[in-house]
Coordinates of C-alpha atoms and ligand atoms in Angstrom, one line a residue:
Chain A
M1 CA 18.4 -23.2 25.2
K2 CA 21.6 -23.8 23.1
G3 CA 22.1 -19.9 23.3
I4 CA 21.8 -19.9 27.1
V5 CA 24.3 -22.8 27.3
S6 CA 27.0 -21.2 25.3
L7 CA 26.2 -18.1 27.1
I8 CA 27.0 -19.7 30.5
V9 CA 30.1 -21.6 29.2
V10 CA 31.7 -18.5 27.8
L11 CA 30.8 -16.4 31.2
G12 CA 32.1 -19.4 33.2
A13 CA 35.3 -19.7 31.4
W14 CA 35.8 -15.9 31.7
Q15 CA 35.1 -15.7 35.2
G16 CA 37.4 -18.8 35.8
A17 CA 40.1 -17.2 34.1
G18 CA 39.8 -14.0 36.1
W19 CA 40.1 -16.2 39.2
A20 CA 42.9 -18.1 38.0
G21 CA 44.6 -14.8 37.5
W22 CA 45.3 -15.0 33.9
L23 CA 43.3 -11.7 33.1
N24 CA 44.8 -8.4 33.6
P25 CA 41.9 -6.8 35.2
H26 CA 42.5 -3.2 33.5
L27 CA 42.1 -5.0 30.3
L28 CA 39.5 -7.6 30.7
P29 CA 37.7 -7.3 34.1
P30 CA 35.7 -10.7 35.0
P31 CA 32.1 -10.7 35.0
T32 CA 31.5 -10.3 38.7
E33 CA 33.4 -7.0 38.6
I34 CA 31.2 -5.6 35.7
L35 CA 28.3 -6.8 37.9
Q36 CA 29.8 -5.0 40.6
A37 CA 30.4 -1.9 38.5
F38 CA 26.6 -2.1 37.4
R39 CA 25.5 -2.0 41.0
E40 CA 27.9 1.1 41.7
T41 CA 26.7 3.3 38.7
A42 CA 23.2 2.3 38.9
A43 CA 22.9 3.2 42.6
G44 CA 23.9 6.8 42.2
G45 CA 21.6 7.1 39.1
V46 CA 24.5 7.9 37.1
L47 CA 24.1 5.2 34.6
L48 CA 20.5 6.1 34.1
G49 CA 21.4 9.8 33.8
H50 CA 23.9 8.9 31.0
A51 CA 21.3 6.6 29.2
L52 CA 18.6 9.2 29.4
A53 CA 21.1 11.9 27.9
S54 CA 21.7 9.5 25.0
L55 CA 18.1 8.5 24.4
N56 CA 17.0 12.2 24.6
R57 CA 19.5 13.0 21.8
V58 CA 18.5 10.1 19.5
L59 CA 14.8 11.0 20.0
T60 CA 15.2 14.8 19.3
G61 CA 17.5 14.0 16.3
L62 CA 14.8 11.5 15.2
F63 CA 12.0 14.0 15.7
Y64 CA 13.6 16.5 13.3
A65 CA 14.6 13.8 10.9
C66 CA 11.0 12.8 10.6
L67 CA 9.8 16.4 10.4
V68 CA 12.1 16.9 7.3
A69 CA 12.4 13.6 5.8
L70 CA 8.7 12.4 5.6
P71 CA 7.4 15.6 3.7
L72 CA 10.4 15.8 1.7
G73 CA 10.0 12.1 0.7
V74 CA 6.6 12.2 -0.1
L75 CA 7.2 15.4 -2.3
A76 CA 10.0 13.7 -3.9
A77 CA 8.0 10.7 -4.7
S78 CA 5.2 12.4 -6.0
S79 CA 6.7 15.0 -8.0
R80 CA 9.1 14.4 -10.9
R81 CA 10.4 18.0 -10.6
V82 CA 11.2 18.0 -6.9
R83 CA 12.8 14.5 -7.5
G84 CA 15.0 15.9 -10.2
Y85 CA 16.4 18.8 -7.8
L86 CA 16.7 16.4 -4.8
Q87 CA 18.2 13.5 -6.1
P88 CA 21.7 14.5 -6.9
L89 CA 22.0 16.2 -3.6
I90 CA 20.6 13.2 -1.4
E91 CA 23.2 11.0 -3.6
L92 CA 25.9 13.2 -3.0
L93 CA 25.6 13.4 0.8
R94 CA 24.2 10.0 1.7
P95 CA 27.5 8.4 1.5
I96 CA 29.2 10.5 4.0
P97 CA 28.9 8.7 7.4
P98 CA 27.1 10.6 9.9
I99 CA 30.1 10.4 12.4
A100 CA 32.2 11.9 9.7
W101 CA 30.2 15.4 10.5
I102 CA 31.1 15.2 14.1
P103 CA 34.3 17.5 13.5
L104 CA 32.0 20.0 11.8
A105 CA 29.4 19.6 14.6
V106 CA 31.8 20.4 17.2
L107 CA 33.0 23.4 15.3
W108 CA 29.3 24.6 14.7
F109 CA 27.9 23.6 18.0
G110 CA 30.7 23.2 20.6
V111 CA 31.0 20.3 23.0
R112 CA 28.8 21.6 25.6
G113 CA 25.0 21.0 25.7
D114 CA 23.2 18.6 23.3
R115 CA 23.2 20.2 19.9
A116 CA 26.2 18.8 18.7
S117 CA 24.9 15.2 19.3
N118 CA 21.4 16.0 18.4
F119 CA 22.9 17.2 14.8
I120 CA 24.6 14.1 14.5
T121 CA 21.6 11.8 15.2
F122 CA 19.4 14.0 13.0
V123 CA 22.0 13.4 10.0
A124 CA 21.8 9.5 10.8
A125 CA 18.2 9.2 11.0
F126 CA 17.3 11.3 8.0
F127 CA 18.7 9.1 5.2
P128 CA 16.9 6.0 6.0
L129 CA 13.7 7.8 6.9
F130 CA 13.7 9.6 3.6
L131 CA 14.5 6.7 1.2
H132 CA 11.9 4.5 2.7
T133 CA 9.2 7.1 2.8
F134 CA 10.2 8.0 -0.9
S135 CA 10.2 4.3 -2.0
G136 CA 6.9 3.6 0.0
V137 CA 5.0 6.3 -1.7
R138 CA 6.8 5.4 -5.2
H139 CA 5.7 1.8 -4.8
I140 CA 1.7 2.7 -4.5
E141 CA -0.1 0.3 -6.7
Q142 CA -1.2 2.1 -10.2
L143 CA -4.5 0.2 -9.5
H144 CA -4.9 1.7 -6.1
L145 CA -4.4 5.2 -7.4
N146 CA -6.8 4.6 -10.2
A147 CA -9.6 3.1 -8.0
A148 CA -9.2 6.1 -5.6
R149 CA -9.1 8.7 -8.5
S150 CA -12.3 7.0 -10.0
L151 CA -13.9 7.4 -6.9
G152 CA -13.5 11.0 -6.9
A153 CA -10.7 11.3 -4.3
S154 CA -9.3 14.8 -4.1
R155 CA -5.5 15.4 -4.1
R156 CA -5.5 15.5 -0.1
M157 CA -7.3 12.2 0.0
L158 CA -4.8 10.8 -2.3
L159 CA -2.1 11.7 0.0
L160 CA -3.9 11.1 3.2
D161 CA -5.9 8.1 2.8
V162 CA -4.2 6.5 0.0
A163 CA -0.4 7.1 -0.5
L164 CA 0.6 7.7 3.4
P165 CA -1.3 4.5 4.7
S166 CA -0.2 2.5 1.8
A167 CA 3.5 3.5 2.3
L168 CA 3.3 3.0 6.1
P169 CA 4.9 -0.2 6.2
F170 CA 7.7 1.2 4.6
I171 CA 7.9 4.4 6.7
I172 CA 8.0 2.2 9.9
T173 CA 10.7 0.0 8.6
G174 CA 12.5 3.3 7.9
F175 CA 12.0 4.5 11.3
R176 CA 13.4 1.1 12.9
I177 CA 16.5 1.5 10.7
S178 CA 16.7 5.3 11.4
L179 CA 16.5 4.5 15.1
G180 CA 19.2 2.0 15.3
F181 CA 21.6 3.9 13.2
A182 CA 20.9 7.1 15.3
W183 CA 21.7 5.2 18.5
M184 CA 25.0 3.8 17.0
C185 CA 25.9 7.4 16.0
V186 CA 25.1 9.2 19.2
I187 CA 27.5 7.1 21.1
G188 CA 30.2 8.2 18.4
A189 CA 29.3 11.6 18.8
E190 CA 29.4 11.5 22.5
L191 CA 32.9 10.1 22.6
I192 CA 34.3 13.2 21.2
A193 CA 31.4 15.7 21.4
S194 CA 29.7 15.9 24.6
T195 CA 29.9 15.9 28.4
S196 CA 27.2 13.2 29.4
G197 CA 25.6 10.3 27.6
L198 CA 26.8 6.7 27.6
G199 CA 29.2 7.3 24.9
Y200 CA 31.0 9.9 27.2
M201 CA 30.7 7.6 29.9
I202 CA 32.7 4.8 28.4
E203 CA 35.3 7.3 27.2
I204 CA 35.7 9.1 30.6
N205 CA 35.9 5.7 32.2
R206 CA 38.3 4.4 29.6
S207 CA 40.8 7.6 30.3
M208 CA 40.6 6.8 34.1
L209 CA 41.5 3.1 33.2
N210 CA 38.0 2.0 34.9
T211 CA 37.4 -0.7 32.4
A212 CA 34.7 -2.4 34.6
N213 CA 32.6 0.9 34.0
V214 CA 33.3 1.0 30.3
M215 CA 32.0 -2.5 29.7
C216 CA 29.2 -1.8 31.8
G217 CA 28.2 1.2 29.7
M218 CA 28.7 -1.2 26.4
I219 CA 26.3 -3.6 27.7
T220 CA 23.8 -1.1 28.6
I221 CA 24.2 0.4 25.0
G222 CA 23.6 -2.9 23.5
V223 CA 20.4 -3.8 25.7
I224 CA 18.8 -0.5 24.9
G225 CA 19.6 -0.7 21.4
Y226 CA 18.2 -4.4 21.4
L227 CA 15.1 -3.1 23.1
M228 CA 14.2 -0.3 20.9
N229 CA 14.5 -2.6 17.5
E230 CA 12.5 -5.2 19.4
G231 CA 9.9 -2.6 20.1
I232 CA 9.6 -1.0 16.6
M233 CA 9.3 -4.7 15.1
L234 CA 6.2 -5.3 17.3
L235 CA 4.7 -2.0 15.5
E236 CA 6.0 -3.1 12.3
R237 CA 4.1 -6.5 12.6
R238 CA 1.1 -4.7 13.9
F239 CA 0.9 -2.5 10.6
S240 CA 2.2 -5.0 8.1
W241 CA -0.9 -5.4 5.9
R242 CA 1.3 -6.4 2.9
P243 CA 4.4 -8.8 3.3
L244 CA 7.4 -7.1 4.4
Q245 CA 10.2 -7.1 2.1
Chain B
M1 CA -25.4 7.1 -22.3
I2 CA -21.9 5.8 -23.3
R3 CA -21.1 6.3 -26.9
V4 CA -17.6 4.7 -28.3
T5 CA -16.5 5.7 -31.9
A6 CA -14.0 3.8 -33.7
V7 CA -11.9 3.6 -30.8
S8 CA -8.4 2.2 -31.3
K9 CA -5.3 1.8 -29.0
Q10 CA -1.8 1.0 -29.9
Y11 CA 0.5 0.9 -26.6
A12 CA 3.9 2.3 -27.1
G13 CA 6.1 -0.8 -27.6
G14 CA 3.0 -3.1 -28.4
R15 CA 3.5 -5.2 -31.3
E16 CA 0.0 -5.0 -32.7
A17 CA -3.2 -2.6 -31.9
A18 CA -4.5 -3.9 -28.5
L19 CA -7.7 -2.4 -29.7
Q20 CA -9.1 -2.0 -33.2
K21 CA -12.0 0.6 -34.2
A22 CA -14.3 -0.5 -31.5
S23 CA -17.8 1.2 -31.7
F24 CA -20.9 0.7 -29.7
E25 CA -23.4 2.7 -27.8
V26 CA -24.7 1.7 -24.2
R27 CA -28.3 3.3 -23.4
K28 CA -29.2 4.6 -20.0
G29 CA -30.1 2.1 -17.4
E30 CA -28.9 -0.8 -19.7
F31 CA -26.8 -3.9 -18.7
F32 CA -24.5 -4.1 -21.6
C33 CA -21.9 -6.8 -21.7
V34 CA -18.8 -6.9 -23.9
L35 CA -18.1 -10.5 -24.5
G36 CA -14.6 -11.4 -25.9
P37 CA -11.6 -13.9 -25.5
S38 CA -8.6 -13.5 -23.2
G39 CA -6.3 -10.8 -24.2
C40 CA -8.5 -9.3 -27.0
G41 CA -8.3 -5.8 -25.4
K42 CA -11.2 -5.7 -22.7
T43 CA -9.3 -4.2 -19.9
T44 CA -7.8 -1.6 -22.2
L45 CA -11.5 -0.7 -23.5
I46 CA -12.7 -0.4 -19.7
N47 CA -9.7 1.6 -19.1
I48 CA -10.1 4.2 -21.9
I49 CA -14.1 4.6 -21.0
A50 CA -13.0 5.1 -17.3
G51 CA -10.3 7.7 -18.5
F52 CA -7.2 6.2 -16.9
V53 CA -6.0 5.5 -20.5
K54 CA -6.2 7.6 -23.5
A55 CA -7.3 6.2 -26.7
S56 CA -4.8 6.3 -29.7
S57 CA -7.9 7.2 -32.0
G58 CA -11.6 7.6 -31.9
Q59 CA -13.7 9.2 -29.3
V60 CA -15.6 8.1 -26.2
L61 CA -18.6 10.4 -25.3
F62 CA -20.4 10.0 -21.6
D63 CA -23.4 11.9 -21.4
G64 CA -22.4 13.6 -24.7
K65 CA -19.1 15.1 -23.4
P66 CA -16.1 13.5 -24.5
V67 CA -14.0 11.6 -21.7
D68 CA -10.8 13.2 -20.3
G69 CA -9.9 11.2 -17.2
P70 CA -11.5 9.6 -14.5
C71 CA -14.6 10.7 -12.9
R72 CA -16.9 9.3 -10.1
D73 CA -19.6 9.2 -12.6
R74 CA -18.1 6.2 -14.1
I75 CA -16.7 3.8 -11.4
V76 CA -14.7 0.7 -12.2
V77 CA -14.9 -2.5 -10.5
F78 CA -11.6 -4.1 -11.3
Q79 CA -10.7 -7.4 -12.5
E80 CA -7.8 -7.8 -10.1
H81 CA -8.5 -7.6 -6.3
N82 CA -8.4 -3.6 -5.7
L83 CA -9.6 -2.9 -2.4
F84 CA -7.7 -0.7 -0.1
D85 CA -5.9 -3.1 2.3
W86 CA -5.3 -0.9 5.1
M87 CA -9.2 -0.1 5.5
S88 CA -11.8 -1.9 7.0
V89 CA -14.7 -3.1 4.7
A90 CA -16.9 0.0 5.9
A91 CA -14.0 2.4 5.3
N92 CA -13.7 1.0 1.8
V93 CA -17.2 1.3 1.2
E94 CA -17.3 4.8 2.6
F95 CA -14.2 6.1 0.5
G96 CA -16.0 7.4 -2.5
L97 CA -18.7 9.0 -0.1
K98 CA -15.9 10.7 1.9
A99 CA -14.5 12.1 -1.3
K100 CA -18.0 13.5 -2.2
G101 CA -17.9 15.3 1.0
V102 CA -20.8 13.4 2.5
P103 CA -20.9 13.9 6.1
A104 CA -19.8 11.0 8.3
A105 CA -22.9 9.9 10.1
E106 CA -24.8 9.7 6.5
R107 CA -21.6 8.0 5.1
C108 CA -21.8 5.2 7.8
R109 CA -25.9 4.7 7.0
I110 CA -25.3 4.7 3.2
A111 CA -22.5 2.3 3.4
G112 CA -24.2 0.0 6.0
E113 CA -27.0 -0.3 3.5
F114 CA -25.0 -1.4 0.8
I115 CA -22.9 -3.6 2.7
D116 CA -26.2 -5.3 3.7
L117 CA -27.2 -5.3 0.0
V118 CA -24.3 -7.7 -0.8
H119 CA -24.7 -10.0 2.0
L120 CA -21.6 -8.6 4.1
K121 CA -23.5 -7.6 7.3
G122 CA -21.3 -8.2 10.1
F123 CA -18.0 -7.9 8.1
E124 CA -18.0 -4.0 8.5
T125 CA -14.8 -4.0 10.7
A126 CA -13.1 -6.8 8.7
Y127 CA -10.0 -6.1 6.7
P128 CA -9.7 -7.3 3.0
A129 CA -6.9 -9.8 3.9
S130 CA -9.2 -11.8 5.9
L131 CA -12.0 -12.1 3.3
S132 CA -12.5 -14.7 0.4
G133 CA -12.3 -13.6 -3.1
G134 CA -16.0 -13.6 -3.5
M135 CA -16.4 -11.5 -0.5
K136 CA -13.8 -9.0 -1.7
Q137 CA -15.7 -8.4 -4.9
R138 CA -18.8 -8.0 -3.1
V139 CA -17.1 -5.0 -1.0
A140 CA -15.8 -3.6 -4.6
L141 CA -19.5 -3.8 -5.8
A142 CA -20.7 -2.1 -2.8
R143 CA -17.9 0.3 -2.9
A144 CA -18.9 1.5 -6.6
M145 CA -22.5 1.4 -6.1
A146 CA -22.4 3.4 -2.8
V147 CA -21.5 6.6 -4.5
D148 CA -24.3 6.5 -6.9
P149 CA -22.4 6.8 -10.2
G150 CA -24.1 7.4 -13.5
C151 CA -22.8 3.8 -14.6
V152 CA -20.8 1.4 -13.3
L153 CA -18.0 -0.4 -15.5
M154 CA -17.0 -3.8 -14.4
D155 CA -13.9 -5.4 -15.9
E156 CA -14.4 -9.2 -15.5
P157 CA -15.5 -8.9 -11.9
L158 CA -16.1 -12.6 -11.4
G159 CA -13.2 -13.8 -13.4
S160 CA -11.1 -15.1 -10.5
L161 CA -13.7 -17.0 -8.8
D162 CA -14.8 -20.7 -8.9
S163 CA -18.1 -21.4 -10.6
Q164 CA -20.3 -21.9 -7.9
M165 CA -19.3 -18.3 -6.4
R166 CA -19.5 -17.0 -9.8
E167 CA -23.1 -18.0 -10.1
R168 CA -24.2 -16.6 -6.7
L169 CA -22.5 -13.1 -7.6
Q170 CA -24.1 -13.2 -10.9
L171 CA -27.6 -13.2 -9.1
E172 CA -26.3 -10.7 -6.7
I173 CA -25.1 -8.2 -9.3
M174 CA -28.5 -8.8 -11.1
A175 CA -30.3 -7.8 -7.9
L176 CA -27.9 -4.7 -7.5
W177 CA -28.9 -3.6 -10.9
E178 CA -32.6 -4.3 -10.5
K179 CA -32.7 -2.5 -7.2
T180 CA -30.3 0.4 -8.2
K181 CA -31.2 1.1 -11.7
K182 CA -27.6 1.8 -12.9
T183 CA -26.1 1.5 -16.2
I184 CA -23.7 -1.3 -16.5
L185 CA -21.0 -1.9 -18.7
M186 CA -19.5 -5.3 -18.2
V187 CA -16.8 -7.2 -20.1
T188 CA -16.6 -10.8 -19.8
H189 CA -15.1 -13.9 -21.3
D190 CA -18.1 -16.2 -20.2
I191 CA -20.8 -16.5 -22.6
E192 CA -23.4 -17.8 -20.1
E193 CA -22.8 -15.0 -17.9
A194 CA -23.1 -12.5 -20.6
V195 CA -26.4 -13.9 -21.7
F196 CA -27.8 -14.4 -18.3
L197 CA -27.2 -11.0 -17.0
S198 CA -27.4 -8.6 -20.5
D199 CA -29.9 -6.7 -22.3
R200 CA -27.4 -6.7 -25.2
V201 CA -24.0 -8.2 -25.6
A202 CA -21.4 -7.0 -28.0
L203 CA -19.0 -9.5 -29.5
M204 CA -15.3 -8.7 -29.6
S205 CA -13.1 -10.3 -32.0
K206 CA -9.7 -11.8 -31.2
A207 CA -6.8 -9.7 -30.9
P208 CA -6.9 -6.9 -31.9
G209 CA -10.2 -6.5 -30.8
G210 CA -13.0 -4.5 -32.3
I211 CA -16.6 -5.2 -32.1
S212 CA -18.0 -7.3 -34.5
E213 CA -21.6 -7.5 -33.8
I214 CA -24.4 -6.6 -31.1
V215 CA -26.9 -9.0 -30.2
N216 CA -30.1 -8.6 -28.2
I217 CA -30.9 -10.9 -25.4
S218 CA -34.5 -10.8 -25.3
L219 CA -35.2 -13.3 -22.2
P220 CA -37.9 -11.9 -19.9
R221 CA -37.1 -10.4 -16.7
P222 CA -36.7 -10.7 -13.9
R223 CA -34.4 -13.5 -14.4
T224 CA -33.4 -16.2 -12.0
A225 CA -31.1 -19.0 -12.0
A226 CA -33.9 -21.3 -13.3
V227 CA -33.5 -19.2 -16.6
K228 CA -30.3 -21.0 -17.5
A229 CA -32.1 -24.4 -18.3
T230 CA -34.7 -23.1 -20.8
P231 CA -34.3 -23.6 -24.4
E232 CA -34.2 -20.2 -25.2
F233 CA -31.3 -19.4 -23.1
Q234 CA -29.5 -22.6 -24.4
K235 CA -30.3 -21.5 -28.1
L236 CA -28.9 -17.9 -27.4
K237 CA -25.6 -19.4 -25.9
R238 CA -25.2 -21.8 -28.9
E239 CA -25.8 -18.9 -31.1
L240 CA -23.2 -16.8 -29.5
S241 CA -20.5 -19.4 -29.2
E242 CA -20.9 -20.2 -33.0
K243 CA -20.6 -16.4 -33.7
I244 CA -17.6 -16.3 -31.8
M245 CA -16.1 -19.5 -33.4
G246 CA -16.9 -18.4 -36.8
D247 CA -14.8 -15.4 -35.9
R248 CA -11.8 -17.5 -35.7
Ligands
ATP1 N1 0.2 -1.1 -20.6 C1 0.4 -2.0 -21.7 N2 1.3 -2.0 -22.3 C2 1.6 -2.5 -23.6 N3 0.7 -3.5 -23.8 C3 -0.6 -3.8 -22.9 C4 -0.7 -2.9 -22.0 N4 -1.7 -3.6 -21.6 C5 -2.2 -4.3 -22.2 N5 -1.2 -4.5 -23.3 C6 -1.5 -5.5 -24.5 O1 -2.8 -5.6 -25.1 C7 -3.4 -6.3 -25.3 C8 -4.9 -6.4 -24.6 O2 -4.6 -6.5 -23.4 P1 -6.1 -6.5 -22.2 O3 -5.3 -6.3 -21.0 O4 -6.8 -5.3 -22.7 O5 -6.9 -7.6 -22.7 P2 -7.9 -8.3 -21.9 O6 -9.0 -8.9 -22.9 O7 -8.3 -7.8 -20.7 O8 -7.1 -9.7 -21.3 P3 -7.6 -10.7 -20.0 O9 -8.7 -11.4 -20.4 O10 -6.4 -11.4 -19.9 O11 -8.1 -9.7 -19.1 C9 -2.7 -7.4 -24.8 O12 -1.9 -8.1 -25.9 C10 -1.9 -6.8 -23.8 O13 -0.5 -7.8 -24.1
MG2 MG1 -8.5 -7.8 -18.4

């Protein structure tokens, strides 16, 4: 309730300032103009097209990240040897922000097509997923493992029926963080290394001084990010048989 | 069936031994209790017999073969809540059967039978988080019994329950034992529980624990709760508590 009040006050003041002529519309267009931009971009399907392009890249990167990070995380957690080989590598690569890979991605994959952006979302999604899978599997209680082993569980059952389900709440949290991170990074990648997507849309409109469209793109980015996060939170609550950390 | 010979355990970093030269033998089909005060090494003993922990010295023979690692012929019912939280009651009970390679339909039938035996019919699809402490231990009992092990090792299975629930579950454990004829080795700190359930009771001395004496419980079977009121029962209880006190 209070949130809505403050929102209305800010929007009202903003609109009022616009009408009073205190704002330079090229720098900060009033809400009505942004609304108009929404109508125009949505009407031709332009906005939807860009949003779908960005989403597609996020999901592609996330898909490959799952493919690599999940098995690697389980392996690293369950084998001391694998852990020994992987840890230094991961620790060296992890502090490099995914967007710092953009220049390299452009060199490798070019700016046309999706591959550069897909690569960036893959890098962004990989680390949270890997680390959460790793610590999820590492935190399986010894008692559960003992019970399972005493009941005669094979390695396969230990993995599929004990380790993975017990780590699932961690993995879903990792998935949520990866998704949010990949969403931020895809916009960054599209600003530079793409010819479509919401990031491209706000950059191209900036260069044309079409500020209302820039803000319309920004708001769309925010709303989609919020919705994705909420969606996975629902999933998290559904699978939280242990209190979430 | 289980022969424990001079088993000691010294944990790395432990100040003194957790278990000191424990020796006893459990016969096939017998209900055997190890009675000892808190911290005397009961869990350590169970873990060694189960194969989770290696003894520092001494030997455990199971059916004549030395124990090396866990095995589904010696199932443990743990002191703490230890069900698989992400599985329904039925899936928990079926776990050991699945590991054994029993086909799904057969699994479901056997699990149903044991769930029935521990009076949890209707809770097959419930998850452990929604069960009371007593119900959880019942599921753990059913899970252990369902795989048809040679023997069941129980580590204070009723330790965390209130006294009313304790007495009810004692009766249920007794009924399970009579029905399945399994060898049961149970550790407990409760004298009454040990006397009520056992054929023989081994007394464990205070830390570092060793077996000081083995007492025959010659109360007639089948036993009901009424046996607790008989003079013979009271006499055995008094005897055991004097022996334990004398040990201190
Ligand atoms: N993993 C371990 N590492 C070091 N010391 C341990 C370990 N487990 C148990 N101990 C010690 O060994 C002793 C015996 O412990 P144990 O858990 O076997 O006793 P217990 O009889 O089962 O106690 P309780 O009645 O509280 O369950 C205790 O002093 C305990 O601190
Ligand atoms: Mg214990």
